[in-house]
PDB file of C-alpha atoms in Angstrom:
ATOM      1  CA  MET A  13       0.000   0.000   0.000  1.00  0.00           C
ATOM      2  CA  VAL A  14       1.317   3.404  -0.969  1.00  0.00           C
ATOM      3  CA  ASN A  15       0.789   6.267   1.440  1.00  0.00           C
ATOM      4  CA  VAL A  16      -0.162   9.426  -0.431  1.00  0.00           C
ATOM      5  CA  ILE A  17       0.843  12.556   1.434  1.00  0.00           C
ATOM      6  CA  MET A  18      -1.193  15.631   0.570  1.00  0.00           C
ATOM      7  CA  GLU A  19       0.794  18.826   0.881  1.00  0.00           C
ATOM      8  CA  ASP A  20      -0.159  22.466   0.572  1.00  0.00           C
ATOM      9  CA  PHE A  21      -3.878  21.755   0.173  1.00  0.00           C
ATOM     10  CA  GLN A  22      -5.744  25.032  -0.426  1.00  0.00           C
ATOM     11  CA  GLN A  23      -9.229  26.244  -1.194  1.00  0.00           C
ATOM     12  CA  TYR A  24      -9.959  28.994  -3.724  1.00  0.00           C
ATOM     13  CA  LYS A  25     -13.347  30.701  -3.713  1.00  0.00           C
ATOM     14  CA  LEU A  26     -14.185  31.741  -7.261  1.00  0.00           C
ATOM     15  CA  PHE A  27     -16.711  34.319  -8.453  1.00  0.00           C
ATOM     16  CA  PRO A  28     -18.159  35.382  -5.099  1.00  0.00           C
ATOM     17  CA  THR A  29     -21.395  37.353  -4.823  1.00  0.00           C
ATOM     18  CA  SER A  30     -21.173  40.250  -2.364  1.00  0.00           C
ATOM     19  CA  VAL A  31     -23.995  41.586  -0.193  1.00  0.00           C
ATOM     20  CA  PHE A  32     -23.229  44.636   1.942  1.00  0.00           C
ATOM     21  CA  SER A  33     -24.894  45.863   5.140  1.00  0.00           C
ATOM     22  CA  PHE A  34     -24.985  49.301   6.729  1.00  0.00           C
ATOM     23  CA  ARG A  35     -26.622  51.057   9.641  1.00  0.00           C
ATOM     24  CA  GLY A  36     -28.629  54.208   9.017  1.00  0.00           C
ATOM     25  CA  THR A  37     -27.277  57.336  10.706  1.00  0.00           C
ATOM     26  CA  GLY A  38     -29.342  60.464  11.143  1.00  0.00           C
ATOM     27  CA  VAL A  39     -32.415  58.717   9.736  1.00  0.00           C
ATOM     28  CA  LYS A  40     -35.623  59.438  11.666  1.00  0.00           C
ATOM     29  CA  ASP A  41     -37.165  55.974  11.509  1.00  0.00           C
ATOM     30  CA  TRP A  42     -40.186  56.960  13.609  1.00  0.00           C
ATOM     31  CA  ASP A  43     -41.114  59.775  11.205  1.00  0.00           C
ATOM     32  CA  LEU A  44     -40.745  57.415   8.258  1.00  0.00           C
ATOM     33  CA  LYS A  45     -42.898  54.791   9.965  1.00  0.00           C
ATOM     34  CA  GLU A  46     -45.669  57.321  10.541  1.00  0.00           C
ATOM     35  CA  TYR A  47     -45.363  58.466   6.921  1.00  0.00           C
ATOM     36  CA  PHE A  48     -45.881  54.964   5.511  1.00  0.00           C
ATOM     37  CA  ILE A  49     -48.720  54.089   7.872  1.00  0.00           C
ATOM     38  CA  LYS A  50     -50.518  57.247   6.762  1.00  0.00           C
ATOM     39  CA  GLU A  51     -49.799  56.669   3.066  1.00  0.00           C
ATOM     40  CA  SER A  52     -50.935  53.048   3.125  1.00  0.00           C
ATOM     41  CA  SER A  53     -54.142  53.824   5.038  1.00  0.00           C
ATOM     42  CA  THR A  54     -55.704  55.306   1.889  1.00  0.00           C
ATOM     43  CA  SER A  55     -55.071  52.166  -0.166  1.00  0.00           C
ATOM     44  CA  SER A  56     -57.797  49.609  -0.798  1.00  0.00           C
ATOM     45  CA  ASN A  57     -55.208  46.960  -1.658  1.00  0.00           C
ATOM     46  CA  GLU A  58     -55.309  44.130   0.888  1.00  0.00           C
ATOM     47  CA  GLY A  59     -52.124  42.548  -0.438  1.00  0.00           C
ATOM     48  CA  ASN A  60     -48.548  43.716  -0.080  1.00  0.00           C
ATOM     49  CA  TRP A  61     -48.522  47.503  -0.062  1.00  0.00           C
ATOM     50  CA  GLN A  62     -46.015  49.368  -2.221  1.00  0.00           C
ATOM     51  CA  GLY A  63     -46.002  53.137  -2.492  1.00  0.00           C
ATOM     52  CA  ARG A  64     -44.805  55.648  -5.069  1.00  0.00           C
ATOM     53  CA  ALA A  65     -41.352  55.082  -6.521  1.00  0.00           C
ATOM     54  CA  ASP A  66     -39.806  58.566  -6.246  1.00  0.00           C
ATOM     55  CA  LEU A  67     -39.206  58.867  -2.507  1.00  0.00           C
ATOM     56  CA  HIS A  68     -35.559  59.810  -3.112  1.00  0.00           C
ATOM     57  CA  LYS A  69     -36.815  63.211  -4.293  1.00  0.00           C
ATOM     58  CA  ASP A  70     -38.701  63.854  -1.032  1.00  0.00           C
ATOM     59  CA  GLU A  71     -36.847  65.913   1.588  1.00  0.00           C
ATOM     60  CA  LEU A  72     -38.016  63.590   4.372  1.00  0.00           C
ATOM     61  CA  PHE A  73     -35.866  60.827   2.872  1.00  0.00           C
ATOM     62  CA  PHE A  74     -32.722  62.871   2.146  1.00  0.00           C
ATOM     63  CA  PRO A  75     -30.806  61.576   5.232  1.00  0.00           C
ATOM     64  CA  LEU A  76     -31.447  57.994   4.120  1.00  0.00           C
ATOM     65  CA  VAL A  77     -30.479  58.842   0.540  1.00  0.00           C
ATOM     66  CA  ASP A  78     -27.140  60.196   1.798  1.00  0.00           C
ATOM     67  CA  ASN A  79     -26.538  56.936   3.701  1.00  0.00           C
ATOM     68  CA  ILE A  80     -27.415  54.866   0.642  1.00  0.00           C
ATOM     69  CA  ILE A  81     -25.107  56.761  -1.708  1.00  0.00           C
ATOM     70  CA  LYS A  82     -22.180  56.614   0.732  1.00  0.00           C
ATOM     71  CA  ALA A  83     -22.645  52.887   1.349  1.00  0.00           C
ATOM     72  CA  THR A  84     -23.040  52.135  -2.364  1.00  0.00           C
ATOM     73  CA  LYS A  85     -19.923  54.130  -3.196  1.00  0.00           C
ATOM     74  CA  ALA A  86     -17.982  52.153  -0.572  1.00  0.00           C
ATOM     75  CA  ALA A  87     -19.302  48.866  -1.988  1.00  0.00           C
ATOM     76  CA  THR A  88     -18.453  49.789  -5.573  1.00  0.00           C
ATOM     77  CA  GLU A  89     -14.963  51.033  -4.811  1.00  0.00           C
ATOM     78  CA  GLY A  90     -14.339  48.101  -2.474  1.00  0.00           C
ATOM     79  CA  LEU A  91     -14.906  45.756  -5.423  1.00  0.00           C
ATOM     80  CA  LYS A  92     -12.345  47.811  -7.382  1.00  0.00           C
ATOM     81  CA  TYR A  93     -14.719  49.108 -10.045  1.00  0.00           C
ATOM     82  CA  ASP A  94     -13.242  52.186 -11.671  1.00  0.00           C
ATOM     83  CA  ASN A  95     -14.733  54.644 -14.162  1.00  0.00           C
ATOM     84  CA  ASN A  96     -11.623  55.158 -16.291  1.00  0.00           C
ATOM     85  CA  GLY A  97      -9.785  56.737 -13.376  1.00  0.00           C
ATOM     86  CA  LYS A  98     -12.796  58.679 -12.124  1.00  0.00           C
ATOM     87  CA  SER A  99     -15.584  57.933  -9.686  1.00  0.00           C
ATOM     88  CA  TYR A 100     -18.848  56.610 -11.065  1.00  0.00           C
ATOM     89  CA  GLY A 101     -21.973  58.699 -10.709  1.00  0.00           C
ATOM     90  CA  TYR A 102     -24.569  57.139  -8.400  1.00  0.00           C
ATOM     91  CA  GLU A 103     -28.154  57.697  -9.509  1.00  0.00           C
ATOM     92  CA  ILE A 104     -31.091  56.352  -7.547  1.00  0.00           C
ATOM     93  CA  THR A 105     -33.604  55.486 -10.256  1.00  0.00           C
ATOM     94  CA  ASN A 106     -36.431  54.300  -7.980  1.00  0.00           C
ATOM     95  CA  MET A 107     -37.141  54.309  -4.260  1.00  0.00           C
ATOM     96  CA  TRP A 108     -40.362  53.098  -2.659  1.00  0.00           C
ATOM     97  CA  GLY A 109     -41.900  51.856   0.560  1.00  0.00           C
ATOM     98  CA  ASN A 110     -43.154  48.331   1.295  1.00  0.00           C
ATOM     99  CA  ILE A 111     -45.496  47.075   3.984  1.00  0.00           C
ATOM    100  CA  LEU A 112     -45.857  43.371   4.633  1.00  0.00           C
ATOM    101  CA  ARG A 113     -48.603  42.137   6.953  1.00  0.00           C
ATOM    102  CA  LYS A 114     -48.980  38.824   8.741  1.00  0.00           C
ATOM    103  CA  GLY A 115     -49.559  35.979   6.296  1.00  0.00           C
ATOM    104  CA  GLN A 116     -48.092  37.863   3.336  1.00  0.00           C
ATOM    105  CA  ALA A 117     -44.916  37.171   1.351  1.00  0.00           C
ATOM    106  CA  HIS A 118     -42.969  38.794  -1.471  1.00  0.00           C
ATOM    107  CA  PRO A 119     -42.241  36.317  -4.313  1.00  0.00           C
ATOM    108  CA  PRO A 120     -38.788  35.719  -5.835  1.00  0.00           C
ATOM    109  CA  HIS A 121     -37.670  38.530  -8.134  1.00  0.00           C
ATOM    110  CA  THR A 122     -34.786  40.638  -9.423  1.00  0.00           C
ATOM    111  CA  HIS A 123     -34.508  44.372 -10.219  1.00  0.00           C
ATOM    112  CA  SER A 124     -33.947  44.842 -13.947  1.00  0.00           C
ATOM    113  CA  ASN A 125     -32.114  47.731 -15.638  1.00  0.00           C
ATOM    114  CA  ASN A 126     -30.027  48.656 -12.594  1.00  0.00           C
ATOM    115  CA  PHE A 127     -26.636  47.738 -11.143  1.00  0.00           C
ATOM    116  CA  TRP A 128     -27.245  47.906  -7.372  1.00  0.00           C
ATOM    117  CA  SER A 129     -30.421  47.443  -5.351  1.00  0.00           C
ATOM    118  CA  GLY A 130     -31.088  47.612  -1.648  1.00  0.00           C
ATOM    119  CA  VAL A 131     -33.483  47.581   1.259  1.00  0.00           C
ATOM    120  CA  TYR A 132     -33.646  49.506   4.543  1.00  0.00           C
ATOM    121  CA  TYR A 133     -35.839  48.441   7.462  1.00  0.00           C
ATOM    122  CA  ILE A 134     -38.013  50.967   9.280  1.00  0.00           C
ATOM    123  CA  THR A 135     -39.369  48.205  11.504  1.00  0.00           C
ATOM    124  CA  GLY A 136     -37.927  44.764  12.024  1.00  0.00           C
ATOM    125  CA  SER A 137     -37.080  42.096  14.561  1.00  0.00           C
ATOM    126  CA  GLN A 138     -35.989  38.466  14.801  1.00  0.00           C
ATOM    127  CA  LYS A 139     -39.676  37.491  14.690  1.00  0.00           C
ATOM    128  CA  GLN A 140     -40.227  39.110  11.313  1.00  0.00           C
ATOM    129  CA  SER A 141     -39.366  37.608   7.948  1.00  0.00           C
ATOM    130  CA  GLY A 142     -35.886  38.400   6.707  1.00  0.00           C
ATOM    131  CA  ILE A 143     -34.698  38.767   3.144  1.00  0.00           C
ATOM    132  CA  GLN A 144     -33.435  35.598   1.471  1.00  0.00           C
ATOM    133  CA  PHE A 145     -31.046  35.359  -1.483  1.00  0.00           C
ATOM    134  CA  PHE A 146     -30.858  32.424  -3.890  1.00  0.00           C
ATOM    135  CA  ASP A 147     -27.667  30.887  -5.258  1.00  0.00           C
ATOM    136  CA  PRO A 148     -27.355  32.416  -8.763  1.00  0.00           C
ATOM    137  CA  ARG A 149     -25.584  29.325 -10.145  1.00  0.00           C
ATOM    138  CA  PRO A 150     -28.242  26.893 -11.444  1.00  0.00           C
ATOM    139  CA  GLN A 151     -25.581  24.253 -12.148  1.00  0.00           C
ATOM    140  CA  SER A 152     -24.850  23.959  -8.431  1.00  0.00           C
ATOM    141  CA  GLN A 153     -28.267  22.350  -7.895  1.00  0.00           C
ATOM    142  CA  VAL A 154     -27.662  19.367 -10.202  1.00  0.00           C
ATOM    143  CA  LEU A 155     -26.450  17.147  -7.333  1.00  0.00           C
ATOM    144  CA  LEU A 156     -27.098  17.926  -3.674  1.00  0.00           C
ATOM    145  CA  PRO A 157     -25.128  15.657  -1.309  1.00  0.00           C
ATOM    146  CA  GLN A 158     -26.191  15.234   2.309  1.00  0.00           C
ATOM    147  CA  LYS A 159     -24.638  17.837   4.612  1.00  0.00           C
ATOM    148  CA  LYS A 160     -23.335  17.759   8.156  1.00  0.00           C
ATOM    149  CA  GLU A 161     -24.295  21.428   8.433  1.00  0.00           C
ATOM    150  CA  ASP A 162     -25.444  24.295   6.243  1.00  0.00           C
ATOM    151  CA  ASN A 163     -22.852  26.963   5.631  1.00  0.00           C
ATOM    152  CA  ILE A 164     -21.905  29.662   3.143  1.00  0.00           C
ATOM    153  CA  ASP A 165     -19.994  27.141   1.004  1.00  0.00           C
ATOM    154  CA  ASN A 166     -22.597  24.393   0.605  1.00  0.00           C
ATOM    155  CA  GLY A 167     -25.894  26.274   0.960  1.00  0.00           C
ATOM    156  CA  ASN A 168     -28.172  27.486  -1.827  1.00  0.00           C
ATOM    157  CA  LEU A 169     -30.205  30.010   0.167  1.00  0.00           C
ATOM    158  CA  VAL A 170     -28.897  32.688   2.535  1.00  0.00           C
ATOM    159  CA  SER A 171     -31.131  34.675   4.887  1.00  0.00           C
ATOM    160  CA  PHE A 172     -30.467  38.091   6.438  1.00  0.00           C
ATOM    161  CA  PRO A 173     -32.614  39.432   9.301  1.00  0.00           C
ATOM    162  CA  SER A 174     -34.913  42.425   8.940  1.00  0.00           C
ATOM    163  CA  ALA A 175     -33.379  44.605  11.652  1.00  0.00           C
ATOM    164  CA  ALA A 176     -34.796  48.092  12.189  1.00  0.00           C
ATOM    165  CA  GLY A 177     -32.315  50.811  11.279  1.00  0.00           C
ATOM    166  CA  HIS A 178     -30.220  48.518   9.081  1.00  0.00           C
ATOM    167  CA  GLY A 179     -29.944  48.192   5.327  1.00  0.00           C
ATOM    168  CA  TYR A 180     -28.516  45.832   2.707  1.00  0.00           C
ATOM    169  CA  ILE A 181     -27.049  46.505  -0.726  1.00  0.00           C
ATOM    170  CA  PHE A 182     -26.843  43.732  -3.322  1.00  0.00           C
ATOM    171  CA  PRO A 183     -26.449  43.210  -7.092  1.00  0.00           C
ATOM    172  CA  SER A 184     -29.726  43.945  -8.868  1.00  0.00           C
ATOM    173  CA  TRP A 185     -29.551  40.624 -10.732  1.00  0.00           C
ATOM    174  CA  LEU A 186     -29.456  38.532  -7.538  1.00  0.00           C
ATOM    175  CA  VAL A 187     -32.749  36.668  -7.040  1.00  0.00           C
ATOM    176  CA  HIS A 188     -34.316  37.268  -3.634  1.00  0.00           C
ATOM    177  CA  TRP A 189     -37.624  37.043  -1.826  1.00  0.00           C
ATOM    178  CA  VAL A 190     -39.336  37.526   1.530  1.00  0.00           C
ATOM    179  CA  PRO A 191     -41.015  34.435   3.036  1.00  0.00           C
ATOM    180  CA  VAL A 192     -44.396  34.559   4.734  1.00  0.00           C
ATOM    181  CA  GLN A 193     -44.578  37.134   7.505  1.00  0.00           C
ATOM    182  CA  GLN A 194     -45.415  35.381  10.798  1.00  0.00           C
ATOM    183  CA  ASP A 195     -45.374  38.379  13.133  1.00  0.00           C
ATOM    184  CA  ASP A 196     -48.373  40.604  13.893  1.00  0.00           C
ATOM    185  CA  GLU A 197     -46.286  43.780  13.642  1.00  0.00           C
ATOM    186  CA  LEU A 198     -46.126  45.524  10.281  1.00  0.00           C
ATOM    187  CA  ARG A 199     -42.902  44.874   8.378  1.00  0.00           C
ATOM    188  CA  ILE A 200     -42.056  48.285   6.897  1.00  0.00           C
ATOM    189  CA  SER A 201     -39.110  48.693   4.561  1.00  0.00           C
ATOM    190  CA  ILE A 202     -37.767  50.963   1.840  1.00  0.00           C
ATOM    191  CA  ALA A 203     -36.320  49.528  -1.373  1.00  0.00           C
ATOM    192  CA  TRP A 204     -34.338  51.246  -4.103  1.00  0.00           C
ATOM    193  CA  ASN A 205     -32.384  50.774  -7.310  1.00  0.00           C
ATOM    194  CA  ILE A 206     -29.175  52.452  -8.429  1.00  0.00           C
ATOM    195  CA  VAL A 207     -27.484  52.760 -11.798  1.00  0.00           C
ATOM    196  CA  LEU A 208     -23.804  53.635 -12.095  1.00  0.00           C
ATOM    197  CA  ARG A 209     -23.320  56.552 -14.475  1.00  0.00           C
ATOM    198  CA  GLY A 210     -20.114  56.328 -16.446  1.00  0.00           C
ATOM    199  CA  GLU A 211     -18.167  54.070 -18.782  1.00  0.00           C
ATOM    200  CA  TYR A 212     -18.657  50.312 -19.128  1.00  0.00           C
ATOM    201  CA  GLY A 213     -16.111  48.051 -20.789  1.00  0.00           C
ATOM    202  CA  ALA A 214     -12.938  49.085 -22.588  1.00  0.00           C
ATOM    203  CA  GLU A 215     -13.325  51.846 -25.175  1.00  0.00           C
ATOM    204  CA  LYS A 216     -11.425  49.782 -27.765  1.00  0.00           C
ATOM    205  CA  ASP A 217     -13.855  46.864 -27.415  1.00  0.00           C
ATOM    206  CA  TYR A 218     -17.129  46.402 -29.276  1.00  0.00           C
ATOM    207  CA  GLN A 219     -18.970  46.066 -25.955  1.00  0.00           C
ATOM    208  CA  TYR A 220     -18.014  49.550 -24.730  1.00  0.00           C
ATOM    209  CA  ALA A 221     -20.859  51.748 -23.502  1.00  0.00           C
ATOM    210  CA  ARG A 222     -21.372  55.036 -21.742  1.00  0.00           C
ATOM    211  CA  ILE A 223     -24.412  54.900 -19.472  1.00  0.00           C
TER     212      ILE A 223
END
């Protein structure tokens, strides 16, 4: 019998998907909560409530907008994206409120025509439904061996809690959903989309674009 000695065994994690979190500073969550409760009270829709999509233009939301832009800039630069030696422009294209009541869910979806998307929680607790992200690699589901434990390396669904005063930023193409809300308290959140204004690709390539 030949003994095989394994030396210098290493693991390389290829093509990671990054989700970023931040805590809102200077954001008056109570005022925002009252705003959404008032806005949703005039709606006859008994399902998931979603409000108008231009909240980023409302002065009440300016402190949150500042937080979002700063966090998105940090995420973009942290991933070493560079606009031909300049900073990208960060444009919020849509921003809207969501209210989820007990027994309601938000089905799996993506956010088309944007680069970054995000969510900020006005209310939230461990009892409320978090946001869950799906593994974007369909090939990884072909064979699913038994697992000793679920972890970031072998899982196909990752959940983040809906914590009041906290937000998440993620790629707009990443499929996500909110499972059925079990708590009696309203789950109030704000979602948004961002496009990076600047140059995409190398200017000498046929795929170059200025957006």
